[in-house]
Amino acid sequence: MRTVLLILGTRPEAIKLAPLISHLKSRPAEFRAVVCVTAQHRGMLDQVLRVFRIQPDYDLDLMLPGQTLFQSTSRILAGLEPVFDAVQPDIAIVQGDTTTTLCGALAGFYNNVPVAHVEAGLRSGDVRQPFPEEMNRVLASRLTTLHFAATESAADNLRKEGVPPGSILITGNTGIDAVLHVRDELERGTLTAQDCPYLDLSKKNIVVTAHRRESFGAGFDRICAALARLSRRDDVRIIYPVHPNPNVLSAVDRHLRGCPNVLLIDPLDYVSFVDLMRRAYLLITDSGGIQEEGPSLGKPVLVLREKTERPEAVIAGTVRLVGTDEAAIVREASRLLDDSAAYEAMARRHTPYGDGHASRRIADALRDFKP
């Protein structure tokens, strides 16, 4: 039996590691799966843990109000030391590009424990976009032994950086495992979402998420100004689950509070958010995960970023970058609202990110790994 320590701290990490945790626990003769949460984002993380019925073995509960990167990095790294001492893992797993990802990989390195990186190889090519995620994943790659890349493009990024090809496995994205599972369960009625009074079925419902650190300030003002302009249309309803970060809340309050056809709501649990996405007309987001999930649900996605580390869907034509430019956001959203041919061209259900079986591939690789 191989002891696997899975380290996560945020909602996106929990969503993408939940299918893997469940799969590892379904093979108890092969794996002892130990879950450690740093609670880098407390409330939003707990939503996902409840949905997937994950009970952490270790909960560091390290979130502080208004925490800086200095504070969270130092607290997470120090908090992981006694966990590694107690668990004595054979391998440590991190996911994505958060501060928890970087600290988990560094803690594995300090303890001479091999690190496996789920969703390895994403690159925007600009260490400031997204910040600090691009540098987090670059550094994590230098500390990783097993690189689980979602796509050939991500694997190629790693090979170009000198990562040994034998340590790279293209698995697909575990986030697609999660969203397809939830979509299918919702359609079968075996999962139920919260009541959804947010949708107005007489209108085209636009679901918005935006919270990226690099957009704080003027970028968020432009995003919100664009949404305010779109809200003046009689044929749309904008539904915006607002991230609790004060930098986000202040811009939203200034520009969108009280606007017609704008509904500002608290963040939803994962099942309810998947339900909202699958019933929406259009997604506008700066989220990396939604860039992957939207195409798998047949929804056009406008991305509020200048650069993306997920170019596959842009190339496939199901995602378009609009940045934080007010005019570009309004122009591209209006085109999809007014031009049915343009909408259908983006809305075809196509995802280059996986087939729903990434977790099994990762588990098999962990079983076969020889340190």
Tab-separated table of C-alpha atoms in Angstrom:
chain	number	residue	atom	x	y	z
A	1	MET	CA	0.000	0.000	0.000
A	2	ARG	CA	1.308	3.460	-0.972
A	3	THR	CA	0.658	6.417	1.346
A	4	VAL	CA	-0.358	9.462	-0.679
A	5	LEU	CA	-0.613	12.904	0.948
A	6	LEU	CA	-2.922	15.256	-0.983
A	7	ILE	CA	-2.439	18.946	-0.132
A	8	LEU	CA	-5.041	21.550	-1.081
A	9	GLY	CA	-6.177	24.950	0.090
A	10	THR	CA	-8.670	26.587	-2.264
A	11	ARG	CA	-11.962	25.834	-3.980
A	12	PRO	CA	-10.396	25.167	-7.423
A	13	GLU	CA	-7.882	22.741	-5.928
A	14	ALA	CA	-10.658	20.933	-4.074
A	15	ILE	CA	-12.784	20.653	-7.221
A	16	LYS	CA	-9.910	19.217	-9.223
A	17	LEU	CA	-8.569	16.908	-6.526
A	18	ALA	CA	-11.954	15.623	-5.326
A	19	PRO	CA	-12.328	13.078	-8.168
A	20	LEU	CA	-8.772	11.851	-7.548
A	21	ILE	CA	-9.316	11.582	-3.773
A	22	SER	CA	-12.497	9.585	-4.362
A	23	HIS	CA	-10.764	7.315	-6.863
A	24	LEU	CA	-7.784	6.653	-4.603
A	25	LYS	CA	-10.093	5.851	-1.686
A	26	SER	CA	-11.949	3.392	-3.913
A	27	ARG	CA	-8.715	1.374	-4.194
A	28	PRO	CA	-7.837	0.792	-0.501
A	29	ALA	CA	-5.636	-2.219	-1.219
A	30	GLU	CA	-3.304	0.024	-3.230
A	31	PHE	CA	-3.513	3.452	-1.588
A	32	ARG	CA	-3.773	5.113	1.792
A	33	ALA	CA	-5.039	8.557	0.801
A	34	VAL	CA	-4.426	11.274	3.419
A	35	VAL	CA	-6.001	14.690	2.844
A	36	CYS	CA	-4.502	17.896	4.252
A	37	VAL	CA	-6.250	21.236	3.732
A	38	THR	CA	-4.486	24.503	4.441
A	39	ALA	CA	-7.771	26.436	4.200
A	40	GLN	CA	-6.061	29.193	2.231
A	41	HIS	CA	-9.659	30.111	1.263
A	42	ARG	CA	-11.831	28.881	4.115
A	43	GLY	CA	-15.500	29.262	3.206
A	44	MET	CA	-15.257	28.564	-0.509
A	45	LEU	CA	-13.105	25.498	0.147
A	46	ASP	CA	-15.559	24.082	2.678
A	47	GLN	CA	-18.418	24.257	0.149
A	48	VAL	CA	-16.618	21.855	-2.156
A	49	LEU	CA	-15.523	19.510	0.620
A	50	ARG	CA	-19.164	19.147	1.670
A	51	VAL	CA	-20.386	18.499	-1.868
A	52	PHE	CA	-17.868	15.714	-2.464
A	53	ARG	CA	-18.130	14.384	1.105
A	54	ILE	CA	-14.418	14.811	1.757
A	55	GLN	CA	-13.383	14.792	5.407
A	56	PRO	CA	-9.838	16.158	5.727
A	57	ASP	CA	-7.420	14.207	7.884
A	58	TYR	CA	-5.566	17.442	8.672
A	59	ASP	CA	-7.073	20.925	8.618
A	60	LEU	CA	-4.497	23.660	9.173
A	61	ASP	CA	-7.166	26.420	9.139
A	62	LEU	CA	-4.589	29.055	8.204
A	63	MET	CA	-6.704	31.716	6.509
A	64	LEU	CA	-6.431	35.247	7.891
A	65	PRO	CA	-8.659	38.194	6.909
A	66	GLY	CA	-6.829	40.308	4.341
A	67	GLN	CA	-3.843	37.957	4.342
A	68	THR	CA	-0.812	38.911	2.257
A	69	LEU	CA	1.188	36.522	0.116
A	70	PHE	CA	4.031	36.795	2.647
A	71	GLN	CA	1.746	35.744	5.490
A	72	SER	CA	0.012	32.888	3.710
A	73	THR	CA	3.229	31.467	2.254
A	74	SER	CA	5.114	31.415	5.547
A	75	ARG	CA	2.152	30.069	7.539
A	76	ILE	CA	1.354	27.285	5.058
A	77	LEU	CA	4.938	26.098	4.783
A	78	ALA	CA	5.408	26.022	8.566
A	79	GLY	CA	2.041	24.324	9.036
A	80	LEU	CA	2.924	21.488	6.662
A	81	GLU	CA	6.070	20.420	8.539
A	82	PRO	CA	4.311	18.496	11.339
A	83	VAL	CA	1.891	16.953	8.810
A	84	PHE	CA	4.749	15.433	6.828
A	85	ASP	CA	6.342	14.246	10.077
A	86	ALA	CA	3.130	12.511	11.151
A	87	VAL	CA	2.036	11.013	7.825
A	88	GLN	CA	5.421	9.915	6.441
A	89	PRO	CA	4.019	9.860	2.890
A	90	ASP	CA	5.480	7.923	-0.007
A	91	ILE	CA	4.416	10.703	-2.344
A	92	ALA	CA	2.847	14.163	-1.978
A	93	ILE	CA	0.297	15.508	-4.472
A	94	VAL	CA	-0.310	19.164	-5.237
A	95	GLN	CA	-2.607	20.670	-7.848
A	96	GLY	CA	-2.525	23.780	-9.979
A	97	ASP	CA	-0.788	27.010	-9.110
A	98	THR	CA	-1.868	28.429	-5.764
A	99	THR	CA	0.267	29.442	-2.802
A	100	THR	CA	-0.670	26.075	-1.286
A	101	THR	CA	0.615	24.354	-4.442
A	102	LEU	CA	4.004	26.026	-4.167
A	103	CYS	CA	4.281	25.418	-0.420
A	104	GLY	CA	3.195	21.794	-0.729
A	105	ALA	CA	5.806	21.128	-3.394
A	106	LEU	CA	8.506	22.870	-1.365
A	107	ALA	CA	7.523	20.930	1.774
A	108	GLY	CA	7.811	17.682	-0.173
A	109	PHE	CA	11.243	18.709	-1.401
A	110	TYR	CA	12.402	19.640	2.106
A	111	ASN	CA	11.236	16.218	3.363
A	112	ASN	CA	12.785	14.251	0.481
A	113	VAL	CA	9.304	13.085	-0.527
A	114	PRO	CA	8.572	12.808	-4.280
A	115	VAL	CA	6.017	15.365	-5.451
A	116	ALA	CA	3.332	14.730	-8.058
A	117	HIS	CA	1.851	17.835	-9.693
A	118	VAL	CA	-1.678	17.550	-11.059
A	119	GLU	CA	-2.356	19.937	-13.975
A	120	ALA	CA	1.338	20.500	-14.564
A	121	GLY	CA	2.791	22.500	-17.438
A	122	LEU	CA	0.380	25.422	-17.716
A	123	ARG	CA	2.236	28.526	-18.872
A	124	SER	CA	1.183	32.026	-19.899
A	125	GLY	CA	4.786	33.040	-20.575
A	126	ASP	CA	4.450	36.128	-18.370
A	127	VAL	CA	5.338	35.840	-14.674
A	128	ARG	CA	3.000	38.765	-13.891
A	129	GLN	CA	-0.059	37.312	-15.657
A	130	PRO	CA	-1.597	35.659	-13.766
A	131	PHE	CA	0.109	36.818	-10.587
A	132	PRO	CA	1.365	35.032	-8.561
A	133	GLU	CA	0.080	31.832	-10.179
A	134	GLU	CA	2.447	31.759	-13.144
A	135	MET	CA	5.526	31.837	-10.938
A	136	ASN	CA	3.956	29.387	-8.480
A	137	ARG	CA	3.571	26.736	-11.175
A	138	VAL	CA	6.979	27.388	-12.705
A	139	LEU	CA	8.639	26.902	-9.315
A	140	ALA	CA	6.455	23.890	-8.499
A	141	SER	CA	7.644	22.208	-11.688
A	142	ARG	CA	11.257	22.469	-10.527
A	143	LEU	CA	10.297	20.637	-7.325
A	144	THR	CA	8.150	17.941	-8.947
A	145	THR	CA	9.013	14.321	-9.731
A	146	LEU	CA	5.795	13.261	-11.527
A	147	HIS	CA	4.186	15.787	-13.877
A	148	PHE	CA	0.534	15.066	-14.716
A	149	ALA	CA	-0.190	17.331	-17.685
A	150	ALA	CA	-3.765	17.801	-18.861
A	151	THR	CA	-2.908	18.320	-22.540
A	152	GLU	CA	-0.163	17.777	-25.081
A	153	SER	CA	0.465	21.539	-25.118
A	154	ALA	CA	1.132	21.552	-21.357
A	155	ALA	CA	3.408	18.537	-21.695
A	156	ASP	CA	5.301	20.284	-24.469
A	157	ASN	CA	5.833	23.318	-22.217
A	158	LEU	CA	7.503	21.050	-19.675
A	159	ARG	CA	9.685	19.337	-22.246
A	160	LYS	CA	10.855	22.746	-23.509
A	161	GLU	CA	11.928	23.585	-19.951
A	162	GLY	CA	14.067	20.456	-19.761
A	163	VAL	CA	11.746	18.250	-17.722
A	164	PRO	CA	12.620	14.594	-18.457
A	165	PRO	CA	9.959	13.233	-20.863
A	166	GLY	CA	9.696	10.019	-18.857
A	167	SER	CA	8.391	11.965	-15.848
A	168	ILE	CA	5.513	13.533	-17.833
A	169	LEU	CA	2.145	11.844	-18.330
A	170	ILE	CA	-0.748	13.350	-20.305
A	171	THR	CA	-3.820	12.495	-18.246
A	172	GLY	CA	-6.554	14.932	-19.195
A	173	ASN	CA	-7.874	17.336	-16.593
A	174	THR	CA	-9.393	16.123	-13.335
A	175	GLY	CA	-11.610	19.213	-13.408
A	176	ILE	CA	-13.385	17.693	-16.392
A	177	ASP	CA	-13.837	14.489	-14.384
A	178	ALA	CA	-15.606	16.619	-11.769
A	179	VAL	CA	-17.806	18.768	-14.015
A	180	LEU	CA	-18.945	15.887	-16.241
A	181	HIS	CA	-19.790	13.806	-13.173
A	182	VAL	CA	-21.850	16.627	-11.668
A	183	ARG	CA	-23.528	17.473	-14.993
A	184	ASP	CA	-24.565	13.871	-15.557
A	185	GLU	CA	-25.823	13.471	-11.987
A	186	LEU	CA	-27.849	16.688	-12.294
A	187	GLU	CA	-29.375	15.500	-15.563
A	188	ARG	CA	-30.255	12.135	-14.018
A	189	GLY	CA	-31.693	13.809	-10.928
A	190	THR	CA	-29.374	11.955	-8.554
A	191	LEU	CA	-27.796	15.283	-7.542
A	192	THR	CA	-29.831	18.374	-6.774
A	193	ALA	CA	-28.693	21.970	-6.810
A	194	GLN	CA	-29.953	24.802	-4.665
A	195	ASP	CA	-33.189	26.344	-5.868
A	196	CYS	CA	-32.165	28.683	-8.674
A	197	PRO	CA	-34.347	31.815	-8.595
A	198	TYR	CA	-31.542	33.726	-10.292
A	199	LEU	CA	-32.388	32.712	-13.844
A	200	ASP	CA	-34.870	34.670	-15.931
A	201	LEU	CA	-35.918	32.242	-18.647
A	202	SER	CA	-37.371	35.066	-20.733
A	203	LYS	CA	-33.873	36.536	-21.115
A	204	LYS	CA	-30.348	35.493	-22.073
A	205	ASN	CA	-28.622	34.760	-18.774
A	206	ILE	CA	-24.964	35.791	-18.530
A	207	VAL	CA	-22.973	34.255	-15.673
A	208	VAL	CA	-19.961	36.296	-14.553
A	209	THR	CA	-17.057	35.487	-12.263
A	210	ALA	CA	-14.069	37.786	-11.765
A	211	HIS	CA	-11.536	37.873	-8.960
A	212	ARG	CA	-7.998	37.889	-10.427
A	213	ARG	CA	-5.406	39.807	-8.433
A	214	GLU	CA	-3.795	41.308	-11.540
A	215	SER	CA	-7.102	43.057	-12.396
A	216	PHE	CA	-7.532	44.785	-9.029
A	217	GLY	CA	-7.998	48.522	-9.376
A	218	ALA	CA	-8.491	49.990	-12.840
A	219	GLY	CA	-8.981	46.605	-14.474
A	220	PHE	CA	-11.906	45.761	-12.236
A	221	ASP	CA	-13.411	49.200	-12.779
A	222	ARG	CA	-13.371	48.572	-16.550
A	223	ILE	CA	-14.863	45.088	-16.178
A	224	CYS	CA	-17.690	46.389	-14.020
A	225	ALA	CA	-18.309	49.358	-16.315
A	226	ALA	CA	-18.681	46.946	-19.248
A	227	LEU	CA	-21.138	44.801	-17.296
A	228	ALA	CA	-23.131	47.899	-16.355
A	229	ARG	CA	-23.415	48.804	-20.051
A	230	LEU	CA	-24.543	45.295	-20.970
A	231	SER	CA	-27.129	45.369	-18.177
A	232	ARG	CA	-29.010	48.146	-19.959
A	233	ARG	CA	-30.152	45.657	-22.570
A	234	ASP	CA	-33.688	44.432	-22.004
A	235	ASP	CA	-32.874	40.913	-23.257
A	236	VAL	CA	-30.184	39.998	-20.691
A	237	ARG	CA	-29.856	39.137	-17.055
A	238	ILE	CA	-26.359	39.191	-15.515
A	239	ILE	CA	-25.811	36.833	-12.594
A	240	TYR	CA	-22.588	37.505	-10.706
A	241	PRO	CA	-21.555	35.338	-7.733
A	242	VAL	CA	-19.221	37.870	-6.134
A	243	HIS	CA	-15.897	36.752	-4.682
A	244	PRO	CA	-15.533	37.969	-1.071
A	245	ASN	CA	-12.171	39.687	-1.636
A	246	PRO	CA	-12.545	43.376	-0.590
A	247	ASN	CA	-10.855	44.541	-3.812
A	248	VAL	CA	-13.599	42.827	-5.790
A	249	LEU	CA	-16.462	43.897	-3.546
A	250	SER	CA	-15.539	47.587	-3.639
A	251	ALA	CA	-15.527	47.761	-7.450
A	252	VAL	CA	-18.741	45.763	-7.727
A	253	ASP	CA	-20.483	48.005	-5.213
A	254	ARG	CA	-19.387	51.173	-7.013
A	255	HIS	CA	-20.436	50.100	-10.486
A	256	LEU	CA	-23.043	47.348	-10.324
A	257	ARG	CA	-25.020	47.604	-7.095
A	258	GLY	CA	-28.531	48.687	-8.115
A	259	CYS	CA	-28.030	48.248	-11.866
A	260	PRO	CA	-31.005	46.894	-13.798
A	261	ASN	CA	-30.785	43.244	-14.862
A	262	VAL	CA	-27.805	42.580	-12.547
A	263	LEU	CA	-28.140	40.060	-9.749
A	264	LEU	CA	-25.237	40.025	-7.282
A	265	ILE	CA	-25.191	36.854	-5.200
A	266	ASP	CA	-22.907	35.080	-2.768
A	267	PRO	CA	-20.605	32.391	-4.188
A	268	LEU	CA	-22.498	29.167	-4.864
A	269	ASP	CA	-21.556	25.654	-3.892
A	270	TYR	CA	-19.987	23.693	-6.735
A	271	VAL	CA	-23.043	21.651	-7.727
A	272	SER	CA	-25.240	24.747	-7.845
A	273	PHE	CA	-22.647	26.636	-9.862
A	274	VAL	CA	-22.345	23.829	-12.428
A	275	ASP	CA	-26.147	23.854	-12.649
A	276	LEU	CA	-26.085	27.623	-13.209
A	277	MET	CA	-23.397	27.344	-15.905
A	278	ARG	CA	-25.188	24.602	-17.822
A	279	ARG	CA	-28.378	26.691	-17.896
A	280	ALA	CA	-26.661	29.975	-18.820
A	281	TYR	CA	-26.428	31.507	-22.280
A	282	LEU	CA	-22.916	32.944	-21.945
A	283	LEU	CA	-20.035	32.842	-19.449
A	284	ILE	CA	-17.781	35.859	-18.792
A	285	THR	CA	-14.915	35.034	-16.462
A	286	ASP	CA	-11.272	35.372	-15.484
A	287	SER	CA	-11.285	31.854	-13.998
A	288	GLY	CA	-8.924	29.234	-15.342
A	289	GLY	CA	-11.262	26.402	-14.369
A	290	ILE	CA	-14.273	27.899	-16.137
A	291	GLN	CA	-12.198	28.209	-19.317
A	292	GLU	CA	-12.102	24.397	-19.179
A	293	GLU	CA	-15.594	23.715	-17.836
A	294	GLY	CA	-17.531	26.070	-20.120
A	295	PRO	CA	-16.639	24.335	-23.398
A	296	SER	CA	-17.442	20.927	-21.896
A	297	LEU	CA	-20.943	22.273	-21.145
A	298	GLY	CA	-21.358	23.791	-24.623
A	299	LYS	CA	-21.163	27.407	-23.428
A	300	PRO	CA	-19.187	30.229	-25.095
A	301	VAL	CA	-16.650	31.777	-22.731
A	302	LEU	CA	-15.285	35.322	-22.821
A	303	VAL	CA	-12.108	35.514	-20.738
A	304	LEU	CA	-11.310	38.703	-18.818
A	305	ARG	CA	-7.562	38.278	-19.193
A	306	GLU	CA	-4.932	39.469	-21.642
A	307	LYS	CA	-3.138	36.116	-21.716
A	308	THR	CA	-4.099	32.556	-20.918
A	309	GLU	CA	-2.149	29.468	-19.948
A	310	ARG	CA	-4.977	27.425	-21.495
A	311	PRO	CA	-4.683	28.144	-25.227
A	312	GLU	CA	-6.355	24.943	-26.397
A	313	ALA	CA	-9.933	26.218	-26.148
A	314	VAL	CA	-8.951	29.546	-27.748
A	315	ILE	CA	-7.527	27.609	-30.682
A	316	ALA	CA	-10.661	25.445	-30.797
A	317	GLY	CA	-12.799	28.601	-30.987
A	318	THR	CA	-14.899	27.995	-27.870
A	319	VAL	CA	-13.111	30.626	-25.746
A	320	ARG	CA	-12.163	34.204	-26.629
A	321	LEU	CA	-9.827	36.557	-24.764
A	322	VAL	CA	-11.251	40.042	-24.178
A	323	GLY	CA	-9.008	41.257	-21.357
A	324	THR	CA	-10.257	44.045	-19.126
A	325	ASP	CA	-10.955	46.444	-21.991
A	326	GLU	CA	-14.459	47.854	-21.538
A	327	ALA	CA	-15.152	48.276	-25.239
A	328	ALA	CA	-13.886	44.792	-26.137
A	329	ILE	CA	-16.024	43.130	-23.447
A	330	VAL	CA	-19.164	44.946	-24.602
A	331	ARG	CA	-18.410	44.346	-28.295
A	332	GLU	CA	-17.771	40.608	-28.011
A	333	ALA	CA	-20.648	39.965	-25.628
A	334	SER	CA	-23.017	41.936	-27.860
A	335	ARG	CA	-21.887	39.962	-30.904
A	336	LEU	CA	-22.763	36.689	-29.189
A	337	LEU	CA	-26.077	38.091	-27.975
A	338	ASP	CA	-27.080	39.429	-31.411
A	339	ASP	CA	-25.500	37.031	-33.940
A	340	SER	CA	-26.862	33.497	-33.660
A	341	ALA	CA	-24.324	32.105	-36.125
A	342	ALA	CA	-21.431	33.539	-34.110
A	343	TYR	CA	-22.965	32.103	-30.958
A	344	GLU	CA	-23.458	28.621	-32.413
A	345	ALA	CA	-19.890	28.585	-33.711
A	346	MET	CA	-18.585	29.054	-30.149
A	347	ALA	CA	-21.224	26.998	-28.361
A	348	ARG	CA	-20.525	23.641	-29.938
A	349	ARG	CA	-19.756	21.209	-27.154
A	350	HIS	CA	-16.054	20.530	-27.456
A	351	THR	CA	-13.404	20.274	-24.802
A	352	PRO	CA	-9.725	19.667	-25.466
A	353	TYR	CA	-9.122	19.130	-21.752
A	354	GLY	CA	-10.139	15.545	-21.134
A	355	ASP	CA	-12.644	12.708	-21.289
A	356	GLY	CA	-13.551	12.313	-17.609
A	357	HIS	CA	-10.995	9.586	-16.820
A	358	ALA	CA	-7.954	11.597	-15.693
A	359	SER	CA	-8.172	10.386	-12.085
A	360	ARG	CA	-7.876	6.741	-13.084
A	361	ARG	CA	-4.828	7.479	-15.228
A	362	ILE	CA	-3.156	9.372	-12.381
A	363	ALA	CA	-3.894	6.614	-9.867
A	364	ASP	CA	-2.432	3.987	-12.184
A	365	ALA	CA	0.720	6.075	-12.601
A	366	LEU	CA	1.027	6.505	-8.820
A	367	ARG	CA	0.668	2.736	-8.374
A	368	ASP	CA	3.364	2.027	-10.938
A	369	PHE	CA	5.770	4.786	-9.813
A	370	LYS	CA	9.201	3.573	-8.769
A	371	PRO	CA	11.128	6.220	-6.789
